[in-house]
PDB file of C-alpha atoms in Angstrom:
ATOM      1  CA  MET L   1     207.676  39.726  26.368  1.00  0.00           C
ATOM      2  CA  MET L   2     210.950  39.772  27.527  1.00  0.00           C
ATOM      3  CA  TYR L   3     214.231  39.866  25.602  1.00  0.00           C
ATOM      4  CA  THR L   4     217.933  38.647  26.373  1.00  0.00           C
ATOM      5  CA  ILE L   5     220.921  41.277  25.192  1.00  0.00           C
ATOM      6  CA  ARG L   6     221.969  39.444  21.852  1.00  0.00           C
ATOM      7  CA  GLN L   7     217.595  39.292  20.721  1.00  0.00           C
ATOM      8  CA  ALA L   8     216.929  42.893  21.950  1.00  0.00           C
ATOM      9  CA  SER L   9     221.306  43.753  19.898  1.00  0.00           C
ATOM     10  CA  GLU L  10     219.516  41.507  16.286  1.00  0.00           C
ATOM     11  CA  LEU L  11     216.103  42.341  16.686  1.00  0.00           C
ATOM     12  CA  LEU L  12     216.976  46.495  17.131  1.00  0.00           C
ATOM     13  CA  GLY L  13     219.928  46.843  14.822  1.00  0.00           C
ATOM     14  CA  ILE L  14     222.437  47.922  17.536  1.00  0.00           C
ATOM     15  CA  PRO L  15     225.296  46.837  18.812  1.00  0.00           C
ATOM     16  CA  ALA L  16     225.225  44.876  22.654  1.00  0.00           C
ATOM     17  CA  VAL L  17     228.147  46.633  23.339  1.00  0.00           C
ATOM     18  CA  THR L  18     226.400  50.277  22.795  1.00  0.00           C
ATOM     19  CA  ILE L  19     223.053  48.671  25.138  1.00  0.00           C
ATOM     20  CA  ARG L  20     224.896  48.059  27.768  1.00  0.00           C
ATOM     21  CA  ALA L  21     226.596  51.702  27.664  1.00  0.00           C
ATOM     22  CA  TRP L  22     223.160  53.621  27.341  1.00  0.00           C
ATOM     23  CA  GLU L  23     222.871  51.959  30.308  1.00  0.00           C
ATOM     24  CA  THR L  24     225.086  51.851  32.565  1.00  0.00           C
ATOM     25  CA  ARG L  25     226.824  55.504  31.899  1.00  0.00           C
ATOM     26  CA  TYR L  26     223.845  57.350  30.542  1.00  0.00           C
ATOM     27  CA  GLY L  27     220.958  55.141  32.788  1.00  0.00           C
ATOM     28  CA  ALA L  28     218.819  55.623  29.802  1.00  0.00           C
ATOM     29  CA  ILE L  29     216.875  51.733  30.177  1.00  0.00           C
ATOM     30  CA  LYS L  30     216.656  50.149  33.370  1.00  0.00           C
ATOM     31  CA  PRO L  31     216.654  45.963  32.734  1.00  0.00           C
ATOM     32  CA  THR L  32     215.467  43.298  34.406  1.00  0.00           C
ATOM     33  CA  ARG L  33     217.785  40.597  35.880  1.00  0.00           C
ATOM     34  CA  THR L  34     217.821  36.679  35.883  1.00  0.00           C
ATOM     35  CA  GLU L  35     219.398  35.302  39.458  1.00  0.00           C
ATOM     36  CA  SER L  36     222.799  34.794  37.372  1.00  0.00           C
ATOM     37  CA  GLY L  37     222.705  38.752  36.547  1.00  0.00           C
ATOM     38  CA  TYR L  38     221.256  38.425  32.912  1.00  0.00           C
ATOM     39  CA  ARG L  39     219.730  41.639  31.254  1.00  0.00           C
ATOM     40  CA  LEU L  40     216.931  40.995  30.412  1.00  0.00           C
ATOM     41  CA  PHE L  41     214.164  43.139  28.424  1.00  0.00           C
ATOM     42  CA  SER L  42     210.800  44.716  28.640  1.00  0.00           C
ATOM     43  CA  ASP L  43     209.116  46.018  25.722  1.00  0.00           C
ATOM     44  CA  GLN L  44     208.941  49.430  27.199  1.00  0.00           C
ATOM     45  CA  ASN L  45     212.759  48.951  27.395  1.00  0.00           C
ATOM     46  CA  MET L  46     212.803  48.204  23.776  1.00  0.00           C
ATOM     47  CA  GLU L  47     210.616  50.468  22.568  1.00  0.00           C
ATOM     48  CA  ASP L  48     212.581  53.330  24.950  1.00  0.00           C
ATOM     49  CA  LEU L  49     216.343  51.714  22.466  1.00  0.00           C
ATOM     50  CA  ARG L  50     214.178  52.144  19.270  1.00  0.00           C
ATOM     51  CA  PHE L  51     213.387  55.802  20.133  1.00  0.00           C
ATOM     52  CA  LEU L  52     217.262  56.282  21.443  1.00  0.00           C
ATOM     53  CA  LYS L  53     218.380  55.043  18.103  1.00  0.00           C
ATOM     54  CA  SER L  54     216.151  57.351  15.423  1.00  0.00           C
ATOM     55  CA  GLN L  55     216.847  60.372  17.766  1.00  0.00           C
ATOM     56  CA  THR L  56     220.862  59.469  17.640  1.00  0.00           C
ATOM     57  CA  ASP L  57     220.435  58.386  13.791  1.00  0.00           C
ATOM     58  CA  GLU L  58     217.983  59.462  12.162  1.00  0.00           C
ATOM     59  CA  LYS L  59     217.440  63.019  13.767  1.00  0.00           C
ATOM     60  CA  GLY L  60     221.403  63.820  14.170  1.00  0.00           C
ATOM     61  CA  LEU L  61     221.510  63.863  18.347  1.00  0.00           C
ATOM     62  CA  SER L  62     224.013  62.857  20.160  1.00  0.00           C
ATOM     63  CA  ILE L  63     222.953  60.344  22.255  1.00  0.00           C
ATOM     64  CA  SER L  64     222.942  62.461  25.572  1.00  0.00           C
ATOM     65  CA  GLN L  65     220.632  64.552  24.047  1.00  0.00           C
ATOM     66  CA  ALA L  66     218.127  62.181  22.724  1.00  0.00           C
ATOM     67  CA  VAL L  67     218.859  60.486  26.876  1.00  0.00           C
ATOM     68  CA  ARG L  68     217.893  63.906  27.908  1.00  0.00           C
ATOM     69  CA  ILE L  69     214.650  63.922  25.718  1.00  0.00           C
ATOM     70  CA  LEU L  70     214.008  59.668  26.642  1.00  0.00           C
ATOM     71  CA  LYS L  71     214.399  60.472  30.466  1.00  0.00           C
ATOM     72  CA  GLU L  72     211.949  63.515  29.771  1.00  0.00           C
ATOM     73  CA  GLN L  73     208.902  61.349  28.415  1.00  0.00           C
ATOM     74  CA  GLN L  74     209.509  58.398  31.036  1.00  0.00           C
ATOM     75  CA  LYS L  75     208.540  60.908  33.801  1.00  0.00           C
ATOM     76  CA  LEU L  76     205.429  61.936  32.058  1.00  0.00           C
ATOM     77  CA  ARG L  77     204.137  58.238  31.110  1.00  0.00           C
ATOM     78  CA  GLU L  78     205.046  57.611  35.334  1.00  0.00           C
ATOM     79  CA  ARG L  79     202.735  60.876  36.213  1.00  0.00           C
ATOM     80  CA  LEU L  80     200.443  59.738  33.599  1.00  0.00           C
ATOM     81  CA  GLY L  81     200.458  56.287  35.142  1.00  0.00           C
ATOM     82  CA  GLU L  82     199.787  57.185  38.195  1.00  0.00           C
ATOM     83  CA  ALA L  83     197.168  59.430  37.422  1.00  0.00           C
ATOM     84  CA  GLN L  84     193.727  58.529  37.405  1.00  0.00           C
ATOM     85  CA  THR L  85     191.827  58.658  34.813  1.00  0.00           C
ATOM     86  CA  GLU L  86     188.157  57.737  32.711  1.00  0.00           C
ATOM     87  CA  THR L  87     188.569  57.836  29.787  1.00  0.00           C
ATOM     88  CA  VAL L  88     191.787  57.642  26.992  1.00  0.00           C
ATOM     89  CA  GLU L  89     190.738  61.413  26.156  1.00  0.00           C
ATOM     90  CA  ASP L  90     191.398  62.694  29.376  1.00  0.00           C
ATOM     91  CA  ALA L  91     194.851  60.653  30.026  1.00  0.00           C
ATOM     92  CA  VAL L  92     195.980  62.649  26.884  1.00  0.00           C
ATOM     93  CA  ASN L  93     195.074  65.986  27.855  1.00  0.00           C
ATOM     94  CA  GLN L  94     196.523  65.156  31.316  1.00  0.00           C
ATOM     95  CA  SER L  95     199.693  64.682  29.271  1.00  0.00           C
ATOM     96  CA  HIS L  96     199.483  67.923  27.259  1.00  0.00           C
ATOM     97  CA  GLN L  97     198.914  69.549  30.449  1.00  0.00           C
ATOM     98  CA  ALA L  98     202.316  67.705  31.985  1.00  0.00           C
ATOM     99  CA  VAL L  99     204.184  69.170  29.455  1.00  0.00           C
ATOM    100  CA  VAL L 100     202.569  72.593  29.463  1.00  0.00           C
ATOM    101  CA  ASP L 101     203.164  72.390  33.060  1.00  0.00           C
ATOM    102  CA  ARG L 102     206.833  71.845  32.129  1.00  0.00           C
ATOM    103  CA  LEU L 103     207.648  73.633  30.033  1.00  0.00           C
ATOM    104  CA  TYR L 104     205.601  76.936  31.443  1.00  0.00           C
ATOM    105  CA  GLU L 105     208.055  77.123  34.805  1.00  0.00           C
ATOM    106  CA  SER L 106     211.498  76.069  32.557  1.00  0.00           C
ATOM    107  CA  LEU L 107     211.122  79.195  30.249  1.00  0.00           C
ATOM    108  CA  ILE L 108     210.227  81.433  33.244  1.00  0.00           C
ATOM    109  CA  ASN L 109     213.353  80.100  34.997  1.00  0.00           C
ATOM    110  CA  PHE L 110     215.709  80.664  32.209  1.00  0.00           C
ATOM    111  CA  ARG L 111     216.410  76.895  31.392  1.00  0.00           C
ATOM    112  CA  THR L 112     217.202  77.582  28.105  1.00  0.00           C
ATOM    113  CA  GLU L 113     218.697  73.806  27.750  1.00  0.00           C
ATOM    114  CA  GLN L 114     215.721  72.142  29.756  1.00  0.00           C
ATOM    115  CA  ALA L 115     213.119  74.508  27.515  1.00  0.00           C
ATOM    116  CA  LYS L 116     214.733  73.079  24.330  1.00  0.00           C
ATOM    117  CA  THR L 117     214.425  68.907  25.554  1.00  0.00           C
ATOM    118  CA  LEU L 118     211.142  68.991  26.539  1.00  0.00           C
ATOM    119  CA  MET L 119     210.146  70.989  22.809  1.00  0.00           C
ATOM    120  CA  ASP L 120     212.099  68.212  21.636  1.00  0.00           C
ATOM    121  CA  LEU L 121     210.015  65.758  23.425  1.00  0.00           C
ATOM    122  CA  GLY L 122     206.287  67.232  22.473  1.00  0.00           C
ATOM    123  CA  PHE L 123     207.577  66.906  19.231  1.00  0.00           C
ATOM    124  CA  SER L 124     208.769  63.665  19.075  1.00  0.00           C
ATOM    125  CA  MET L 125     205.829  63.016  21.315  1.00  0.00           C
ATOM    126  CA  TYR L 126     203.020  63.978  19.323  1.00  0.00           C
ATOM    127  CA  GLY L 127     203.779  65.272  16.471  1.00  0.00           C
ATOM    128  CA  TYR L 128     203.793  68.847  14.794  1.00  0.00           C
ATOM    129  CA  ASP L 129     199.510  69.857  14.907  1.00  0.00           C
ATOM    130  CA  ARG L 130     199.558  68.636  18.348  1.00  0.00           C
ATOM    131  CA  MET L 131     202.489  70.139  19.999  1.00  0.00           C
ATOM    132  CA  ILE L 132     202.373  73.784  18.096  1.00  0.00           C
ATOM    133  CA  TYR L 133     198.116  74.119  18.619  1.00  0.00           C
ATOM    134  CA  HIS L 134     197.564  72.568  21.674  1.00  0.00           C
ATOM    135  CA  ILE L 135     200.482  72.701  23.865  1.00  0.00           C
ATOM    136  CA  LEU L 136     202.277  76.325  22.536  1.00  0.00           C
ATOM    137  CA  PHE L 137     199.499  77.521  22.076  1.00  0.00           C
ATOM    138  CA  SER L 138     198.498  77.201  25.732  1.00  0.00           C
ATOM    139  CA  VAL L 139     201.795  78.021  26.634  1.00  0.00           C
ATOM    140  CA  MET L 140     202.023  81.595  25.338  1.00  0.00           C
ATOM    141  CA  ILE L 141     198.502  81.541  26.475  1.00  0.00           C
ATOM    142  CA  LYS L 142     199.834  80.612  29.976  1.00  0.00           C
ATOM    143  CA  VAL L 143     203.109  82.987  29.906  1.00  0.00           C
ATOM    144  CA  GLY L 144     200.312  85.902  29.306  1.00  0.00           C
ATOM    145  CA  THR L 145     197.799  84.837  31.459  1.00  0.00           C
ATOM    146  CA  GLU L 146     200.830  85.314  34.540  1.00  0.00           C
ATOM    147  CA  TRP L 147     202.050  88.671  33.747  1.00  0.00           C
ATOM    148  CA  GLU L 148     198.792  90.209  33.331  1.00  0.00           C
ATOM    149  CA  ALA L 149     198.477  89.001  36.938  1.00  0.00           C
ATOM    150  CA  GLY L 150     201.452  89.909  38.361  1.00  0.00           C
ATOM    151  CA  ARG L 151     202.787  86.210  38.885  1.00  0.00           C
ATOM    152  CA  ALA L 152     205.230  86.567  36.041  1.00  0.00           C
ATOM    153  CA  SER L 153     207.834  89.413  35.113  1.00  0.00           C
ATOM    154  CA  VAL L 154     207.867  91.578  32.248  1.00  0.00           C
ATOM    155  CA  ALA L 155     211.290  89.919  31.400  1.00  0.00           C
ATOM    156  CA  GLN L 156     210.478  86.469  31.987  1.00  0.00           C
ATOM    157  CA  GLU L 157     207.701  86.888  29.896  1.00  0.00           C
ATOM    158  CA  HIS L 158     209.798  88.646  26.847  1.00  0.00           C
ATOM    159  CA  PHE L 159     212.284  85.641  27.293  1.00  0.00           C
ATOM    160  CA  ALA L 160     209.247  83.250  27.147  1.00  0.00           C
ATOM    161  CA  THR L 161     207.115  84.352  24.297  1.00  0.00           C
ATOM    162  CA  GLN L 162     210.534  85.012  22.000  1.00  0.00           C
ATOM    163  CA  PHE L 163     211.250  81.718  23.155  1.00  0.00           C
ATOM    164  CA  VAL L 164     208.848  80.295  21.632  1.00  0.00           C
ATOM    165  CA  ILE L 165     208.242  82.258  18.461  1.00  0.00           C
ATOM    166  CA  GLN L 166     211.905  81.653  17.625  1.00  0.00           C
ATOM    167  CA  ARG L 167     211.464  77.782  17.476  1.00  0.00           C
ATOM    168  CA  CYS L 168     207.717  77.982  15.462  1.00  0.00           C
ATOM    169  CA  LEU L 169     209.375  80.747  13.477  1.00  0.00           C
ATOM    170  CA  SER L 170     211.972  78.092  11.986  1.00  0.00           C
ATOM    171  CA  PHE L 171     209.334  76.205  10.912  1.00  0.00           C
ATOM    172  CA  PHE L 172     208.406  78.290   7.704  1.00  0.00           C
ATOM    173  CA  HIS L 173     210.850  76.939   6.058  1.00  0.00           C
ATOM    174  CA  LEU L 174     210.052  73.471   6.048  1.00  0.00           C
ATOM    175  CA  PHE L 175     206.483  73.334   3.786  1.00  0.00           C
ATOM    176  CA  PRO L 176     207.230  73.061   0.592  1.00  0.00           C
ATOM    177  CA  VAL L 177     204.981  76.737  -1.171  1.00  0.00           C
ATOM    178  CA  ASP L 178     201.640  75.846  -3.563  1.00  0.00           C
ATOM    179  CA  ALA L 179     202.325  77.841  -6.311  1.00  0.00           C
ATOM    180  CA  ARG L 180     198.890  77.739  -6.937  1.00  0.00           C
ATOM    181  CA  VAL L 181     197.704  79.092  -3.620  1.00  0.00           C
ATOM    182  CA  PRO L 182     198.291  83.686  -3.329  1.00  0.00           C
ATOM    183  CA  ARG L 183     200.561  85.573  -2.482  1.00  0.00           C
ATOM    184  CA  MET L 184     200.083  85.947   1.485  1.00  0.00           C
ATOM    185  CA  LEU L 185     201.241  89.545   3.716  1.00  0.00           C
ATOM    186  CA  ALA L 186     200.725  89.087   7.406  1.00  0.00           C
ATOM    187  CA  LEU L 187     201.400  91.457  10.270  1.00  0.00           C
ATOM    188  CA  CYS L 188     199.945  92.704  13.769  1.00  0.00           C
ATOM    189  CA  PRO L 189     199.723  96.839  13.435  1.00  0.00           C
ATOM    190  CA  ALA L 190     201.922  99.961  14.600  1.00  0.00           C
ATOM    191  CA  GLY L 191     201.148  99.846  18.247  1.00  0.00           C
ATOM    192  CA  GLU L 192     200.590  95.827  18.636  1.00  0.00           C
ATOM    193  CA  HIS L 193     202.876  93.528  19.872  1.00  0.00           C
ATOM    194  CA  HIS L 194     201.022  90.396  20.263  1.00  0.00           C
ATOM    195  CA  GLN L 195     201.657  88.373  17.884  1.00  0.00           C
ATOM    196  CA  ALA L 196     201.008  85.049  18.965  1.00  0.00           C
ATOM    197  CA  GLY L 197     197.710  84.590  16.743  1.00  0.00           C
ATOM    198  CA  LEU L 198     199.365  86.157  14.219  1.00  0.00           C
ATOM    199  CA  LEU L 199     201.721  83.515  13.549  1.00  0.00           C
ATOM    200  CA  TRP L 200     199.718  80.354  14.637  1.00  0.00           C
ATOM    201  CA  PHE L 201     197.398  81.442  11.942  1.00  0.00           C
ATOM    202  CA  ALA L 202     200.770  81.901   9.267  1.00  0.00           C
ATOM    203  CA  LEU L 203     201.741  78.375   9.959  1.00  0.00           C
ATOM    204  CA  PHE L 204     198.813  76.852   9.167  1.00  0.00           C
ATOM    205  CA  LEU L 205     198.761  79.120   6.011  1.00  0.00           C
ATOM    206  CA  ARG L 206     202.589  78.380   5.656  1.00  0.00           C
ATOM    207  CA  LYS L 207     201.723  74.131   5.739  1.00  0.00           C
ATOM    208  CA  LYS L 208     198.871  75.215   3.764  1.00  0.00           C
ATOM    209  CA  GLY L 209     201.375  75.382   0.861  1.00  0.00           C
ATOM    210  CA  ALA L 210     200.778  79.341   0.774  1.00  0.00           C
ATOM    211  CA  ASP L 211     203.618  81.589   0.400  1.00  0.00           C
ATOM    212  CA  VAL L 212     203.449  83.998   3.645  1.00  0.00           C
ATOM    213  CA  LEU L 213     205.663  87.449   4.153  1.00  0.00           C
ATOM    214  CA  TYR L 214     206.028  86.936   8.033  1.00  0.00           C
ATOM    215  CA  LEU L 215     206.722  91.410   9.052  1.00  0.00           C
ATOM    216  CA  GLY L 216     205.343  90.403  12.719  1.00  0.00           C
ATOM    217  CA  PRO L 217     205.261  92.832  15.357  1.00  0.00           C
ATOM    218  CA  ASP L 218     204.243  96.859  15.562  1.00  0.00           C
ATOM    219  CA  THR L 219     204.341  97.065  11.494  1.00  0.00           C
ATOM    220  CA  PRO L 220     203.954 100.802   9.834  1.00  0.00           C
ATOM    221  CA  GLU L 221     202.176 101.426   7.186  1.00  0.00           C
ATOM    222  CA  GLU L 222     204.989 103.020   5.624  1.00  0.00           C
ATOM    223  CA  GLY L 223     206.188 100.245   2.984  1.00  0.00           C
ATOM    224  CA  ILE L 224     203.713  97.893   2.999  1.00  0.00           C
ATOM    225  CA  GLN L 225     201.992  99.263  -0.537  1.00  0.00           C
ATOM    226  CA  LYS L 226     205.411  98.567  -1.990  1.00  0.00           C
ATOM    227  CA  ILE L 227     205.333  95.033  -0.584  1.00  0.00           C
ATOM    228  CA  ILE L 228     202.122  94.604  -2.490  1.00  0.00           C
ATOM    229  CA  GLU L 229     202.937  95.789  -5.183  1.00  0.00           C
ATOM    230  CA  GLU L 230     206.680  94.037  -6.250  1.00  0.00           C
ATOM    231  CA  GLN L 231     205.698  91.088  -4.499  1.00  0.00           C
ATOM    232  CA  ARG L 232     202.328  90.981  -5.731  1.00  0.00           C
ATOM    233  CA  ILE L 233     200.350  90.031  -2.763  1.00  0.00           C
ATOM    234  CA  ARG L 234     197.027  88.906  -2.768  1.00  0.00           C
ATOM    235  CA  VAL L 235     195.602  88.470   0.565  1.00  0.00           C
ATOM    236  CA  ILE L 236     196.117  90.728   3.874  1.00  0.00           C
ATOM    237  CA  CYS L 237     196.481  88.884   6.968  1.00  0.00           C
ATOM    238  CA  ILE L 238     195.499  91.001  10.473  1.00  0.00           C
ATOM    239  CA  SER L 239     196.017  90.333  13.630  1.00  0.00           C
ATOM    240  CA  LEU L 240     194.954  92.554  16.499  1.00  0.00           C
ATOM    241  CA  THR L 241     194.381  92.248  20.678  1.00  0.00           C
ATOM    242  CA  ASP L 242     194.172  96.164  20.977  1.00  0.00           C
ATOM    243  CA  PRO L 243     190.638  97.112  20.921  1.00  0.00           C
ATOM    244  CA  ASN L 244     191.543 100.915  20.812  1.00  0.00           C
ATOM    245  CA  LEU L 245     193.857 100.446  17.730  1.00  0.00           C
ATOM    246  CA  MET L 246     190.634  98.797  15.789  1.00  0.00           C
ATOM    247  CA  GLN L 247     189.849 102.285  14.070  1.00  0.00           C
ATOM    248  CA  ALA L 248     193.219 103.114  13.398  1.00  0.00           C
ATOM    249  CA  THR L 249     193.729  99.864  11.245  1.00  0.00           C
ATOM    250  CA  PHE L 250     190.193  99.550   9.599  1.00  0.00           C
ATOM    251  CA  ALA L 251     191.336 103.611   7.869  1.00  0.00           C
ATOM    252  CA  PHE L 252     194.820 101.729   7.161  1.00  0.00           C
ATOM    253  CA  ILE L 253     192.573  99.065   5.577  1.00  0.00           C
ATOM    254  CA  ASP L 254     190.584 101.175   3.863  1.00  0.00           C
ATOM    255  CA  ARG L 255     193.801 103.062   2.138  1.00  0.00           C
ATOM    256  CA  LEU L 256     195.311 100.067   1.125  1.00  0.00           C
ATOM    257  CA  ARG L 257     191.856  98.752  -0.886  1.00  0.00           C
ATOM    258  CA  GLY L 258     191.628 101.766  -2.410  1.00  0.00           C
ATOM    259  CA  ARG L 259     194.783 101.375  -4.193  1.00  0.00           C
ATOM    260  CA  ASN L 260     194.517  97.767  -4.685  1.00  0.00           C
ATOM    261  CA  PRO L 261     190.168  97.093  -5.472  1.00  0.00           C
ATOM    262  CA  GLU L 262     191.365  93.009  -5.568  1.00  0.00           C
ATOM    263  CA  LEU L 263     193.115  92.574  -2.100  1.00  0.00           C
ATOM    264  CA  GLN L 264     191.874  89.818   0.353  1.00  0.00           C
ATOM    265  CA  VAL L 265     191.692  91.119   3.947  1.00  0.00           C
ATOM    266  CA  VAL L 266     191.331  88.434   6.011  1.00  0.00           C
ATOM    267  CA  LEU L 267     191.153  89.481  10.288  1.00  0.00           C
ATOM    268  CA  GLY L 268     191.982  88.307  13.633  1.00  0.00           C
ATOM    269  CA  GLY L 269     192.552  88.732  17.194  1.00  0.00           C
ATOM    270  CA  GLN L 270     189.810  89.783  20.529  1.00  0.00           C
ATOM    271  CA  GLY L 271     190.735  93.506  19.725  1.00  0.00           C
ATOM    272  CA  PHE L 272     188.205  93.114  16.637  1.00  0.00           C
ATOM    273  CA  GLN L 273     185.489  93.602  18.575  1.00  0.00           C
ATOM    274  CA  ASP L 274     181.984  95.229  16.939  1.00  0.00           C
ATOM    275  CA  VAL L 275     183.183  95.634  13.384  1.00  0.00           C
ATOM    276  CA  PRO L 276     181.423  97.541  10.765  1.00  0.00           C
ATOM    277  CA  ASP L 277     179.452  95.385   8.349  1.00  0.00           C
ATOM    278  CA  THR L 278     181.615  96.049   5.580  1.00  0.00           C
ATOM    279  CA  TYR L 279     184.475  93.794   7.462  1.00  0.00           C
ATOM    280  CA  ALA L 280     182.081  91.388   9.437  1.00  0.00           C
ATOM    281  CA  ALA L 281     182.802  88.955   6.996  1.00  0.00           C
ATOM    282  CA  CYS L 282     186.800  89.346   7.411  1.00  0.00           C
ATOM    283  CA  VAL L 283     187.481  88.340  11.060  1.00  0.00           C
ATOM    284  CA  LEU L 284     188.205  84.809  12.010  1.00  0.00           C
ATOM    285  CA  ASP L 285     188.059  83.121  15.325  1.00  0.00           C
ATOM    286  CA  GLY L 286     191.301  82.624  16.020  1.00  0.00           C
ATOM    287  CA  ASN L 287     190.611  79.108  18.359  1.00  0.00           C
ATOM    288  CA  SER L 288     188.341  78.038  15.709  1.00  0.00           C
ATOM    289  CA  GLN L 289     190.473  76.314  12.827  1.00  0.00           C
ATOM    290  CA  GLU L 290     187.805  74.806  11.356  1.00  0.00           C
ATOM    291  CA  GLN L 291     186.494  78.117   9.967  1.00  0.00           C
ATOM    292  CA  TRP L 292     190.177  78.384   9.133  1.00  0.00           C
ATOM    293  CA  GLU L 293     189.811  75.582   6.786  1.00  0.00           C
ATOM    294  CA  LYS L 294     186.661  76.570   5.472  1.00  0.00           C
ATOM    295  CA  TRP L 295     188.044  80.412   4.716  1.00  0.00           C
ATOM    296  CA  PHE L 296     191.506  79.224   3.448  1.00  0.00           C
ATOM    297  CA  GLU L 297     188.883  76.411   1.493  1.00  0.00           C
ATOM    298  CA  ASP L 298     186.859  79.281  -0.151  1.00  0.00           C
ATOM    299  CA  LEU L 299     189.533  81.382  -0.761  1.00  0.00           C
ATOM    300  CA  MET L 300     191.134  78.424  -3.048  1.00  0.00           C
ATOM    301  CA  LEU L 301     187.870  78.331  -4.853  1.00  0.00           C
ATOM    302  CA  ASP L 302     188.071  81.726  -6.171  1.00  0.00           C
ATOM    303  CA  VAL L 303     192.060  81.454  -7.326  1.00  0.00           C
TER     304      VAL L 303
END
């Protein structure tokens, strides 16, 4: 269906003069023209205008910021339309991969504004869960893989990792705390500097209503007991990627358990390999949200 500028203005609640400005000044949309030169707006043009209005009115973005996000979205639509996909699932996966690739490239080239735009685009297109647990997780994996292969420098790896982590941490205060959920502590032990897996799990817990004290990477043992006592911590979440730190981590946990018999422990990360039977039940698969859900359900049954 095609709409005149008057119809578009009335249906969307956007003044005609604003629509013209978004077209001519920012190049946000490209309506077709009649032989007489009148604008005609397609359904997709209408959706793009509706998107710009929501970004400026509801999210408080400037029109230039909203247009940047829209143009990235338009590029992805074009790329997806050109792809020869057999199923809807394939199409979605290709779209996801396009965002992962573009975000990775912007980060390793230190293009901060472009990366911010792509982040906003991803959240607007896919929502919180898909963006966090599929796209950003994939970006972090790619960053680590490229660094280990020598195709990304230490500086590039640090910048990309910190950029993603800071954006994820910004969500911690968005979810309400459920007083029924036990208070938790999340950390990587001393010597462990990779916190992506821990952060992903902590975000899962925050969305479930848990009040999570997030300490992050390379956390020394000193002071942990005081936090557990004063903050009434019931669950401690520990992530480990280096198996060489496993025995020292178990010794650390044993000391905490000796002082806090009721403390529950949950472990994750590839660093926990050939785990002793006494800790086997504490280990969760870092990539399985189904297992996370089951663990959380069991935890709440004991509350």
